């Protein structure tokens, strides 16, 4: 007898540095979900110097949003893939504007929106210690989750790097943009009764709340660690 798999289409939102990438890593470890990060997709295009990568670089490295039309060109095929996949998924970093939210609704409607709420003064300090493994998007922090070997990825051993947009002036701009743009998107999802907000100063405080909430929507593959 065939069993019907329960699929979940979810978003994770939150200010720059609020821990979207970190919480997403924990989600995909505990639940059978794909993680798609718009920032990781853009950084890959920039690294590979594709046509779109060259166009988006000036926005990303200055901490500005990529204009909606260009952003849809960048991520459109990925959204179409998600609309027809038989896997559950978690989209991180998209939508960032109300028009992006409306476009997403047309392509791949979502059932759950996880919103991370972390005080800005905490974010500014933690971003200073961020290191990433660019090819996988794995995120480290010299204070919080340091790599086993300093400067190297735990899985591949490859060198870690810092992000161009983690310069203090870019971080400030990214936080201002988030403050301005996120409200209408969060309202839009609150009106649809799909918004779940999680507040805290650390990921370790937020994560158990997220896990318990998601476990009401999709079966975990691992117990809460
Ligand atoms: P991104 O890549 O989407 P942001 O700015 O939304 O980037 P970011 O910076 O990736 O978000 P995050 O994923 O929320 O942050 O946070 P994280 O990386 O997990 O955690 C931040 C640091 O804190 C890490 O070092 C982590 O280890 C540490 N940390 C986590 N938890 C704790 C804790 O409890 N304690 C401590 N001490 N540390 C902790 O977008 C980048 C750019 O791409 C463009 C824009 O230019 C954007 O600025 N872009 C788009 N433009 C237009 N439309 C879109 N949809 C776009 N998407 C991307
Ligand atoms: Mg991230």
Coordinates of N, CA and C and ligand atoms in Angstrom, one line a residue:
X1 N 0.8 -1.2 0.0 CA 0.0 0.0 0.0 C 0.9 1.3 0.0
X2 N 0.6 2.2 -0.8 CA 1.4 3.4 -0.9 C 0.9 4.4 0.2
X3 N 1.9 5.1 0.8 CA 1.5 6.1 1.8 C 1.7 7.5 1.2
X4 N 0.8 8.4 1.6 CA 1.0 9.7 1.0 C 1.9 10.5 1.9
X5 N 2.9 11.1 1.3 CA 3.9 11.9 2.0 C 3.3 13.3 2.3
X6 N 3.5 13.8 3.6 CA 3.0 15.1 3.9 C 4.1 16.1 3.6
X7 N 3.9 17.0 2.6 CA 4.9 18.0 2.2 C 4.7 19.3 2.8
X8 N 5.7 20.0 3.0 CA 5.6 21.4 3.6 C 6.4 22.3 2.8
X9 N 5.8 23.5 2.5 CA 6.4 24.6 1.8 C 6.6 25.7 2.8
X10 N 7.8 26.1 3.1 CA 8.0 27.0 4.2 C 9.0 28.1 3.8
X11 N 8.9 29.3 4.5 CA 9.8 30.4 4.3 C 10.5 30.6 5.7
X12 N 11.7 31.1 5.6 CA 12.3 31.6 6.9 C 12.7 33.1 6.6
X13 N 12.2 33.9 7.5 CA 12.5 35.4 7.4 C 13.2 35.9 8.7
X14 N 13.8 37.0 8.6 CA 14.5 37.6 9.7 C 15.6 38.6 9.2
X15 N 16.0 39.5 10.1 CA 17.0 40.5 9.7 C 18.3 39.8 9.3
X16 N 19.1 40.5 8.6 CA 20.5 40.0 8.3 C 21.2 39.6 9.6
X17 N 21.7 38.5 9.6 CA 22.4 38.0 10.8 C 21.5 37.5 12.0
X18 N 20.2 37.4 11.7 CA 19.3 36.9 12.8 C 19.5 35.4 13.0
X19 N 20.1 34.7 12.0 CA 20.3 33.3 12.2 C 19.5 32.4 11.3
X20 N 19.1 33.0 10.1 CA 18.3 32.2 9.2 C 19.1 31.0 8.7
X21 N 20.4 31.3 8.3 CA 21.2 30.2 7.8 C 21.5 29.1 8.8
X22 N 21.7 29.6 10.0 CA 22.1 28.7 11.1 C 20.9 27.8 11.5
X23 N 19.7 28.5 11.6 CA 18.5 27.7 12.0 C 18.1 26.8 10.8
X24 N 18.3 27.2 9.6 CA 18.0 26.4 8.4 C 18.9 25.1 8.4
X25 N 20.2 25.3 8.8 CA 21.0 24.1 8.8 C 20.4 23.1 9.8
X26 N 19.9 23.6 11.0 CA 19.4 22.7 12.0 C 18.1 22.1 11.5
X27 N 17.3 22.9 10.8 CA 16.0 22.4 10.2 C 16.3 21.2 9.3
X28 N 17.2 21.4 8.3 CA 17.4 20.3 7.3 C 18.0 19.0 8.0
X29 N 18.7 19.2 9.1 CA 19.3 18.1 9.8 C 18.1 17.3 10.5
X30 N 17.1 18.0 11.0 CA 16.0 17.4 11.7 C 14.8 17.0 10.9
X31 N 14.6 17.7 9.8 CA 13.4 17.4 9.0 C 13.9 17.2 7.5
X32 N 13.1 16.4 6.8 CA 13.5 16.1 5.4 C 13.0 17.2 4.5
X33 N 13.8 18.3 4.5 CA 13.5 19.5 3.7 C 14.7 19.9 2.9
X34 N 14.4 20.5 1.7 CA 15.5 21.2 0.9 C 15.6 22.6 1.5
X35 N 16.8 23.1 1.5 CA 17.1 24.5 1.9 C 17.5 25.3 0.7
X36 N 16.8 26.3 0.4 CA 17.2 27.2 -0.8 C 17.4 28.6 -0.2
X37 N 18.6 29.1 -0.4 CA 18.9 30.5 0.1 C 19.2 31.4 -1.1
X38 N 18.4 32.5 -1.2 CA 18.6 33.4 -2.3 C 20.0 34.0 -2.3
X39 N 20.5 34.3 -1.0 CA 21.8 34.9 -0.9 C 22.9 33.9 -1.4
X40 N 22.7 32.6 -1.0 CA 23.7 31.6 -1.5 C 23.7 31.6 -3.0
X41 N 22.5 31.6 -3.6 CA 22.4 31.5 -5.1 C 23.2 32.8 -5.7
X42 N 22.9 33.9 -5.2 CA 23.5 35.2 -5.7 C 25.0 35.1 -5.5
X43 N 25.5 34.7 -4.3 CA 27.0 34.6 -4.1 C 27.6 33.7 -5.1
X44 N 26.9 32.6 -5.4 CA 27.5 31.6 -6.3 C 27.7 32.3 -7.7
X45 N 26.6 33.0 -8.1 CA 26.7 33.6 -9.5 C 27.8 34.7 -9.5
X46 N 27.9 35.4 -8.4 CA 29.0 36.4 -8.3 C 30.4 35.8 -8.4
X47 N 30.5 34.7 -7.6 CA 31.8 34.0 -7.6 C 32.2 33.5 -9.0
X48 N 31.1 33.0 -9.7 CA 31.4 32.4 -11.0 C 31.4 33.4 -12.1
X49 N 31.1 34.7 -11.8 CA 31.1 35.8 -12.7 C 30.2 35.6 -13.9
X50 N 29.0 35.0 -13.6 CA 28.0 34.8 -14.7 C 27.5 36.2 -15.1
X51 N 26.8 36.4 -16.2 CA 26.2 37.7 -16.6 C 25.4 38.3 -15.5
X52 N 24.5 37.4 -14.9 CA 23.7 38.0 -13.8 C 24.6 38.3 -12.6
X53 N 25.5 37.4 -12.3 CA 26.5 37.6 -11.2 C 27.1 39.0 -11.3
X54 N 27.5 39.4 -12.5 CA 28.2 40.7 -12.7 C 27.2 41.8 -12.4
X55 N 26.0 41.6 -12.8 CA 24.9 42.7 -12.6 C 24.6 42.8 -11.2
X56 N 24.5 41.7 -10.4 CA 24.0 41.8 -9.0 C 25.1 42.2 -8.0
X57 N 26.3 42.0 -8.5 CA 27.5 42.2 -7.5 C 27.4 43.5 -6.8
X58 N 27.2 44.6 -7.6 CA 27.3 45.9 -7.0 C 26.2 46.2 -6.0
X59 N 25.0 45.5 -6.1 CA 24.0 45.7 -5.1 C 24.3 44.9 -3.8
X60 N 24.7 43.6 -4.1 CA 25.0 42.7 -2.9 C 26.2 43.2 -2.1
X61 N 27.3 43.6 -2.7 CA 28.4 44.0 -1.9 C 28.2 45.3 -1.2
X62 N 27.3 46.2 -1.7 CA 27.0 47.4 -1.0 C 25.8 47.2 0.0
X63 N 25.3 46.0 0.2 CA 24.2 45.8 1.2 C 22.9 46.3 0.7
X64 N 22.7 46.5 -0.6 CA 21.4 46.9 -1.2 C 20.7 45.7 -1.7
X65 N 19.3 45.8 -1.8 CA 18.6 44.7 -2.4 C 18.8 44.7 -3.9
X66 N 18.8 43.5 -4.5 CA 18.8 43.4 -5.9 C 17.4 43.8 -6.4
X67 N 17.3 44.6 -7.4 CA 16.0 45.0 -7.9 C 15.1 43.8 -8.2
X68 N 13.8 44.0 -8.0 CA 12.8 42.8 -8.1 C 12.9 42.1 -9.4
X69 N 13.0 42.9 -10.5 CA 12.9 42.2 -11.8 C 14.2 41.3 -12.0
X70 N 15.3 41.9 -11.7 CA 16.6 41.1 -11.8 C 16.6 39.9 -10.8
X71 N 16.0 40.1 -9.6 CA 16.0 39.1 -8.6 C 15.1 37.9 -9.2
X72 N 14.0 38.2 -9.8 CA 13.1 37.1 -10.3 C 13.8 36.4 -11.5
X73 N 14.6 37.1 -12.3 CA 15.4 36.5 -13.3 C 16.4 35.5 -12.7
X74 N 17.0 35.9 -11.5 CA 18.0 35.1 -10.8 C 17.4 33.8 -10.3
X75 N 16.2 33.9 -9.7 CA 15.7 32.9 -8.8 C 14.5 32.2 -9.4
X76 N 14.0 32.8 -10.6 CA 12.7 32.3 -11.2 C 12.8 30.8 -11.5
X77 N 13.9 30.3 -12.1 CA 13.9 28.9 -12.4 C 13.9 28.0 -11.2
X78 N 14.5 28.5 -10.1 CA 14.6 27.7 -8.9 C 13.2 27.7 -8.3
X79 N 12.4 28.8 -8.4 CA 11.1 28.8 -7.8 C 10.2 27.9 -8.6
X80 N 10.4 27.8 -9.9 CA 9.6 26.9 -10.7 C 9.9 25.5 -10.4
X81 N 11.1 25.2 -10.1 CA 11.5 23.8 -9.7 C 10.8 23.5 -8.4
X82 N 10.8 24.4 -7.4 CA 10.2 24.2 -6.2 C 8.7 23.9 -6.3
X83 N 8.1 24.6 -7.3 CA 6.6 24.5 -7.4 C 6.2 23.1 -7.8
X84 N 7.1 22.3 -8.4 CA 6.7 21.0 -8.8 C 7.5 19.8 -8.2
X85 N 8.3 20.2 -7.2 CA 9.1 19.1 -6.5 C 8.2 18.2 -5.6
X86 N 8.7 17.0 -5.4 CA 7.9 16.2 -4.4 C 8.7 16.1 -3.1
X87 N 9.5 17.2 -2.8 CA 10.2 17.3 -1.5 C 9.6 18.5 -0.8
X88 N 9.7 18.5 0.5 CA 9.3 19.7 1.3 C 10.5 20.6 1.2
X89 N 10.2 21.9 1.3 CA 11.3 22.9 1.1 C 11.2 24.1 2.1
X90 N 12.4 24.7 2.2 CA 12.5 25.9 3.1 C 13.2 27.0 2.3
X91 N 12.6 28.1 2.0 CA 13.2 29.1 1.2 C 13.6 30.2 2.2
X92 N 14.9 30.6 2.0 CA 15.6 31.6 3.0 C 16.0 32.8 2.2
X93 N 15.5 34.0 2.5 CA 16.0 35.2 1.9 C 15.1 35.7 0.8
X94 N 14.0 35.0 0.5 CA 13.1 35.4 -0.6 C 11.7 35.1 0.0
X95 N 10.7 36.0 -0.1 CA 10.7 37.3 -0.6 C 11.3 38.4 0.3
X96 N 11.8 39.5 -0.3 CA 12.3 40.6 0.5 C 11.5 41.9 0.3
X97 N 10.6 41.8 -0.7 CA 9.7 43.0 -0.9 C 8.3 42.4 -1.1
X98 N 7.3 43.3 -1.0 CA 5.9 42.8 -1.2 C 5.7 42.3 -2.6
X99 N 6.2 43.0 -3.7 CA 6.1 42.5 -5.1 C 6.7 41.1 -5.2
X100 N 7.8 40.8 -4.5 CA 8.4 39.5 -4.5 C 7.5 38.5 -3.9
X101 N 6.8 38.9 -2.8 CA 5.9 38.0 -2.1 C 4.7 37.6 -3.0
X102 N 4.2 38.7 -3.7 CA 3.1 38.4 -4.6 C 3.5 37.5 -5.8
X103 N 4.7 37.7 -6.3 CA 5.2 36.8 -7.4 C 5.3 35.4 -6.9
X104 N 5.9 35.2 -5.7 CA 6.0 33.9 -5.1 C 4.7 33.2 -5.0
X105 N 3.7 34.0 -4.5 CA 2.3 33.4 -4.4 C 1.8 32.8 -5.7
X106 N 2.2 33.5 -6.8 CA 1.7 33.0 -8.1 C 2.4 31.7 -8.5
X107 N 3.7 31.6 -8.1 CA 4.5 30.4 -8.6 C 4.4 29.2 -7.6
X108 N 4.7 29.5 -6.3 CA 4.8 28.4 -5.4 C 4.3 28.9 -4.0
X109 N 3.0 28.8 -3.8 CA 2.4 29.3 -2.5 C 3.0 28.5 -1.3
X110 N 3.1 29.3 -0.2 CA 3.7 28.7 1.0 C 2.7 28.4 2.1
X111 N 3.0 27.5 3.0 CA 2.1 27.1 4.1 C 2.5 27.7 5.4
X112 N 3.8 27.9 5.6 CA 4.3 28.3 6.8 C 5.4 29.4 6.6
X113 N 5.4 30.4 7.5 CA 6.5 31.5 7.4 C 7.0 31.6 8.8
X114 N 8.3 31.2 9.0 CA 9.0 31.3 10.2 C 9.7 32.6 10.3
X115 N 9.4 33.4 11.3 CA 10.1 34.7 11.4 C 10.9 34.8 12.6
X116 N 12.2 35.1 12.4 CA 13.2 35.1 13.6 C 13.3 36.6 14.0
X117 N 13.2 36.8 15.3 CA 13.2 38.1 15.8 C 14.3 38.2 16.9
X118 N 15.4 38.9 16.5 CA 16.6 39.0 17.3 C 17.0 40.4 17.4
X119 N 17.3 40.9 18.6 CA 17.6 42.4 18.8 C 18.8 42.8 17.9
X120 N 18.7 44.0 17.3 CA 19.7 44.4 16.3 C 21.1 44.6 17.0
X121 N 21.2 45.0 18.3 CA 22.5 45.2 18.9 C 23.2 43.9 19.0
X122 N 22.5 42.8 19.1 CA 23.1 41.5 19.2 C 23.6 41.1 17.8
X123 N 22.8 41.4 16.8 CA 23.2 41.0 15.4 C 24.5 41.7 15.0
X124 N 24.6 43.0 15.3 CA 25.8 43.7 14.8 C 27.0 43.1 15.4
X125 N 27.0 42.6 16.6 CA 28.2 42.0 17.2 C 28.5 40.6 16.6
X126 N 27.4 39.8 16.4 CA 27.7 38.5 15.9 C 28.2 38.4 14.5
X127 N 27.7 39.4 13.7 CA 28.1 39.3 12.2 C 29.6 39.5 12.1
X128 N 30.2 40.3 13.0 CA 31.7 40.5 12.9 C 32.5 39.2 12.9
X129 N 32.0 38.2 13.6 CA 32.7 36.9 13.7 C 32.3 35.9 12.7
X130 N 31.5 36.3 11.7 CA 31.0 35.3 10.8 C 32.0 34.8 9.7
X131 N 32.1 33.6 9.5 CA 32.9 33.0 8.4 C 32.0 32.0 7.7
X132 N 32.1 31.9 6.4 CA 31.3 31.0 5.6 C 32.1 30.0 4.7
X133 N 31.5 28.9 4.5 CA 32.1 28.0 3.4 C 31.2 28.3 2.2
X134 N 31.8 29.1 1.3 CA 31.0 29.6 0.2 C 30.3 28.5 -0.7
X135 N 31.0 27.4 -1.1 CA 30.3 26.5 -2.0 C 29.1 25.8 -1.3
X136 N 29.1 25.6 0.0 CA 27.9 24.9 0.6 C 27.0 25.9 1.3
X137 N 27.5 27.1 1.6 CA 26.7 28.0 2.4 C 26.8 27.8 3.9
X138 N 27.6 26.8 4.3 CA 27.7 26.5 5.8 C 28.3 27.7 6.5
X139 N 27.7 28.0 7.7 CA 28.0 29.3 8.4 C 28.6 29.0 9.7
X140 N 29.7 29.7 10.0 CA 30.4 29.6 11.3 C 30.5 30.9 12.0
X141 N 30.9 30.9 13.2 CA 31.2 32.1 14.0 C 32.3 31.8 15.0
X142 N 33.2 32.8 15.0 CA 34.4 32.5 15.9 C 34.0 32.4 17.4
X143 N 32.9 33.0 17.7 CA 32.4 33.0 19.2 C 31.4 31.8 19.4
X144 N 30.5 31.6 18.4 CA 29.4 30.8 18.7 C 29.5 29.4 18.2
X145 N 29.8 29.2 16.9 CA 30.0 27.8 16.4 C 31.3 27.8 15.6
X146 N 32.4 27.8 16.3 CA 33.7 27.9 15.6 C 34.0 26.6 14.8
X147 N 34.6 26.7 13.6 CA 35.0 25.5 12.9 C 36.0 24.7 13.8
X148 N 36.0 23.4 13.5 CA 36.9 22.5 14.3 C 38.4 22.9 14.1
X149 N 38.7 23.2 12.8 CA 40.1 23.7 12.5 C 39.9 25.2 12.1
X150 N 40.5 26.2 12.8 CA 40.2 27.6 12.5 C 40.5 27.9 11.0
X151 N 39.5 28.6 10.4 CA 39.6 29.0 9.0 C 39.2 27.9 8.0
X152 N 38.8 26.7 8.5 CA 38.5 25.6 7.5 C 37.2 25.0 7.8
X153 N 36.5 24.6 6.6 CA 35.2 24.0 6.7 C 35.3 22.6 7.4
X154 N 34.3 22.3 8.3 CA 34.3 21.0 9.0 C 34.2 19.8 8.1
X155 N 33.4 20.0 7.0 CA 33.1 18.8 6.2 C 34.1 18.6 5.1
X156 N 34.5 19.7 4.4 CA 35.4 19.5 3.3 C 36.9 19.9 3.6
X157 N 37.1 20.6 4.7 CA 38.4 21.1 5.0 C 38.8 22.3 4.2
X158 N 38.0 22.7 3.3 CA 38.3 23.8 2.4 C 38.4 25.2 3.2
X159 N 39.1 26.2 2.7 CA 39.2 27.4 3.4 C 37.8 28.2 3.5
X160 N 37.6 28.8 4.7 CA 36.4 29.7 4.9 C 36.8 31.1 4.4
X161 N 35.7 31.9 4.2 CA 35.9 33.3 3.8 C 34.9 34.2 4.6
X162 N 35.2 35.5 4.6 CA 34.2 36.4 5.1 C 33.5 37.0 4.0
X163 N 32.2 37.5 4.2 CA 31.4 38.0 3.2 C 31.7 39.5 2.9
X164 N 31.7 39.9 1.7 CA 32.0 41.3 1.3 C 31.0 42.2 2.0
X165 N 29.7 41.7 2.1 CA 28.7 42.6 2.7 C 28.6 42.5 4.2
X166 N 29.6 42.0 4.9 CA 29.6 42.0 6.3 C 30.5 43.1 6.8
X167 N 30.9 44.0 6.0 CA 31.6 45.3 6.4 C 30.6 46.1 7.2
X168 N 31.0 46.7 8.3 CA 30.1 47.4 9.2 C 29.1 48.3 8.5
X169 N 29.6 49.1 7.5 CA 28.7 50.0 6.8 C 27.6 49.3 6.0
X170 N 28.0 48.1 5.4 CA 27.0 47.3 4.6 C 26.0 46.7 5.6
X171 N 26.4 46.2 6.7 CA 25.5 45.6 7.7 C 24.5 46.6 8.2
X172 N 25.0 47.8 8.4 CA 24.1 48.9 8.9 C 23.0 49.1 7.8
X173 N 23.4 49.2 6.6 CA 22.5 49.5 5.5 C 21.5 48.3 5.4
X174 N 22.0 47.1 5.5 CA 21.1 45.9 5.3 C 20.0 45.9 6.5
X175 N 20.4 46.3 7.7 CA 19.5 46.3 8.8 C 18.4 47.4 8.6
X176 N 18.9 48.5 8.0 CA 17.9 49.6 7.8 C 16.9 49.2 6.7
X177 N 17.4 48.5 5.7 CA 16.5 48.1 4.6 C 15.5 47.0 5.1
X178 N 16.0 46.1 6.0 CA 15.1 45.1 6.5 C 14.0 45.8 7.3
X179 N 14.4 46.8 8.2 CA 13.4 47.5 9.0 C 12.3 48.1 8.1
X180 N 12.7 48.6 7.0 CA 11.8 49.3 6.1 C 10.9 48.3 5.3
X181 N 11.5 47.2 4.8 CA 10.8 46.4 3.9 C 10.0 45.2 4.5
X182 N 10.4 44.8 5.7 CA 9.9 43.5 6.2 C 8.4 43.6 6.7
X183 N 8.1 44.8 7.3 CA 6.8 45.0 7.9 C 5.6 44.6 7.0
X184 N 5.5 45.1 5.8 CA 4.4 44.8 4.9 C 4.4 43.3 4.5
X185 N 5.5 42.7 4.4 CA 5.6 41.2 4.0 C 5.0 40.4 5.2
X186 N 5.5 40.7 6.4 CA 5.1 40.0 7.6 C 3.6 40.2 7.8
X187 N 3.1 41.4 7.6 CA 1.6 41.7 7.7 C 0.8 40.8 6.7
X188 N 1.4 40.7 5.5 CA 0.7 40.0 4.4 C 0.6 38.5 4.8
X189 N 1.7 37.9 5.4 CA 1.6 36.5 5.8 C 0.8 36.4 7.1
X190 N 0.8 37.4 8.0 CA -0.1 37.3 9.2 C -1.5 37.3 8.8
X191 N -1.9 38.1 7.8 CA -3.3 38.1 7.3 C -3.7 36.7 6.8
X192 N -2.7 36.0 6.3 CA -3.1 34.6 5.8 C -3.0 33.6 6.9
X193 N -2.7 34.0 8.1 CA -2.6 33.1 9.3 C -1.5 32.0 9.1
X194 N -0.4 32.4 8.5 CA 0.7 31.4 8.3 C 2.0 31.9 8.9
X195 N 1.9 33.0 9.6 CA 3.1 33.6 10.2 C 3.4 33.0 11.6
X196 N 4.6 32.5 11.9 CA 5.0 32.1 13.2 C 6.3 32.8 13.6
X197 N 6.2 33.6 14.7 CA 7.3 34.5 15.1 C 8.0 33.9 16.3
X198 N 9.4 33.9 16.2 CA 10.2 33.3 17.3 C 11.2 34.3 17.7
X199 N 11.1 34.7 19.0 CA 12.0 35.7 19.5 C 13.0 35.2 20.5
X200 N 14.2 35.8 20.5 CA 15.3 35.4 21.4 C 16.6 36.0 21.1
X201 N 17.5 35.9 22.0 CA 18.8 36.5 21.8 C 19.8 35.6 21.2
X202 N 19.5 34.3 21.3 CA 20.5 33.3 20.8 C 19.7 32.2 20.0
X203 N 20.4 31.6 19.0 CA 19.8 30.5 18.3 C 19.5 29.4 19.2
X204 N 20.3 29.1 20.2 CA 20.0 28.0 21.1 C 18.7 28.2 21.8
X205 N 18.3 29.4 22.0 CA 17.0 29.8 22.7 C 15.9 29.6 21.7
X206 N 16.1 30.0 20.4 CA 15.1 30.0 19.4 C 14.8 28.6 18.8
X207 N 15.9 27.9 18.6 CA 15.8 26.6 17.9 C 14.8 25.6 18.5
X208 N 14.7 25.4 19.8 CA 13.7 24.4 20.3 C 12.3 24.8 20.0
X209 N 12.1 26.2 20.0 CA 10.7 26.7 19.7 C 10.4 26.4 18.2
X210 N 11.4 26.6 17.3 CA 11.1 26.3 15.9 C 10.9 24.8 15.7
X211 N 11.7 24.0 16.3 CA 11.6 22.6 16.1 C 10.2 22.1 16.5
X212 N 9.8 22.5 17.7 CA 8.5 22.0 18.2 C 7.3 22.5 17.3
X213 N 7.5 23.7 16.8 CA 6.4 24.2 15.9 C 6.4 23.4 14.6
X214 N 7.6 23.2 14.0 CA 7.6 22.5 12.7 C 7.2 21.0 12.9
X215 N 7.5 20.5 14.1 CA 7.1 19.1 14.3 C 5.5 18.9 14.3
X216 N 4.8 20.0 14.4 CA 3.3 19.9 14.3 C 2.9 19.9 12.9
X217 N 3.9 20.2 12.0 CA 3.5 20.4 10.5 C 4.1 19.2 9.7
X218 N 5.2 18.7 10.1 CA 5.9 17.7 9.3 C 6.7 16.8 10.2
X219 N 6.7 15.5 9.9 CA 7.3 14.5 10.8 C 8.8 14.7 10.9
X220 N 9.4 14.9 12.1 CA 10.9 15.0 12.2 C 11.6 13.7 11.8
X221 N 12.8 13.8 11.3 CA 13.6 12.6 11.0 C 14.6 12.4 12.2
X222 N 14.7 13.4 13.0 CA 15.6 13.3 14.2 C 14.9 13.9 15.4
X223 N 15.2 13.4 16.6 CA 14.7 14.0 17.8 C 15.4 15.3 18.1
X224 N 14.7 16.2 18.8 CA 15.3 17.5 19.2 C 16.6 17.3 20.0
X225 N 17.7 17.8 19.4 CA 19.0 17.6 20.0 C 19.4 18.7 21.0
Ligands
LIG1 P1 21.3 36.9 2.4 O1 22.3 36.0 2.1 O2 19.9 36.5 2.4 P2 20.8 38.3 4.9 O3 21.4 39.6 5.0 O4 19.3 38.2 4.9 O5 21.6 37.6 3.8 P3 22.4 36.7 6.5 O6 23.5 37.8 6.6 O7 22.8 35.6 5.6 O8 21.1 37.3 6.1 P4 21.4 35.0 8.5 O9 21.4 33.9 7.5 O10 20.1 35.4 9.1 O11 22.2 36.3 8.0 O12 22.3 34.6 9.8 P5 23.4 33.5 10.0 O13 24.4 33.5 8.9 O14 22.7 32.2 10.3 O15 24.1 34.0 11.3 C1 24.8 35.2 11.4 C2 26.1 34.9 12.2 O16 25.7 34.7 13.6 C3 26.9 33.6 11.8 O17 28.2 33.8 12.0 C4 26.3 32.6 12.9 O18 27.3 31.5 13.1 C5 26.2 33.5 14.1 N1 25.2 33.1 15.0 C6 24.0 32.4 14.8 N2 23.3 32.2 16.0 C7 24.1 32.8 17.0 C8 24.0 32.9 18.4 O19 23.1 32.4 19.0 N3 25.0 33.5 19.0 C9 26.1 34.0 18.4 N4 27.1 34.6 19.1 N5 26.3 33.9 17.0 C10 25.3 33.3 16.3 O20 21.3 38.2 1.4 C11 22.5 38.8 1.1 C12 22.3 39.9 0.1 O21 21.8 39.3 -1.1 C13 20.8 40.1 -1.8 C14 20.8 41.4 -1.0 O22 21.8 42.2 -1.5 C15 21.2 40.9 0.4 O23 21.8 42.0 1.2 N6 19.5 39.4 -1.7 C16 18.4 39.9 -2.3 N7 18.1 41.1 -2.9 C17 16.8 41.2 -3.3 N8 15.8 40.3 -3.1 C18 16.1 39.1 -2.5 N9 15.1 38.2 -2.3 C19 17.4 38.9 -2.0 N10 18.0 37.8 -1.4 C20 19.3 38.1 -1.3
LIG2 MG1 22.0 33.7 5.5

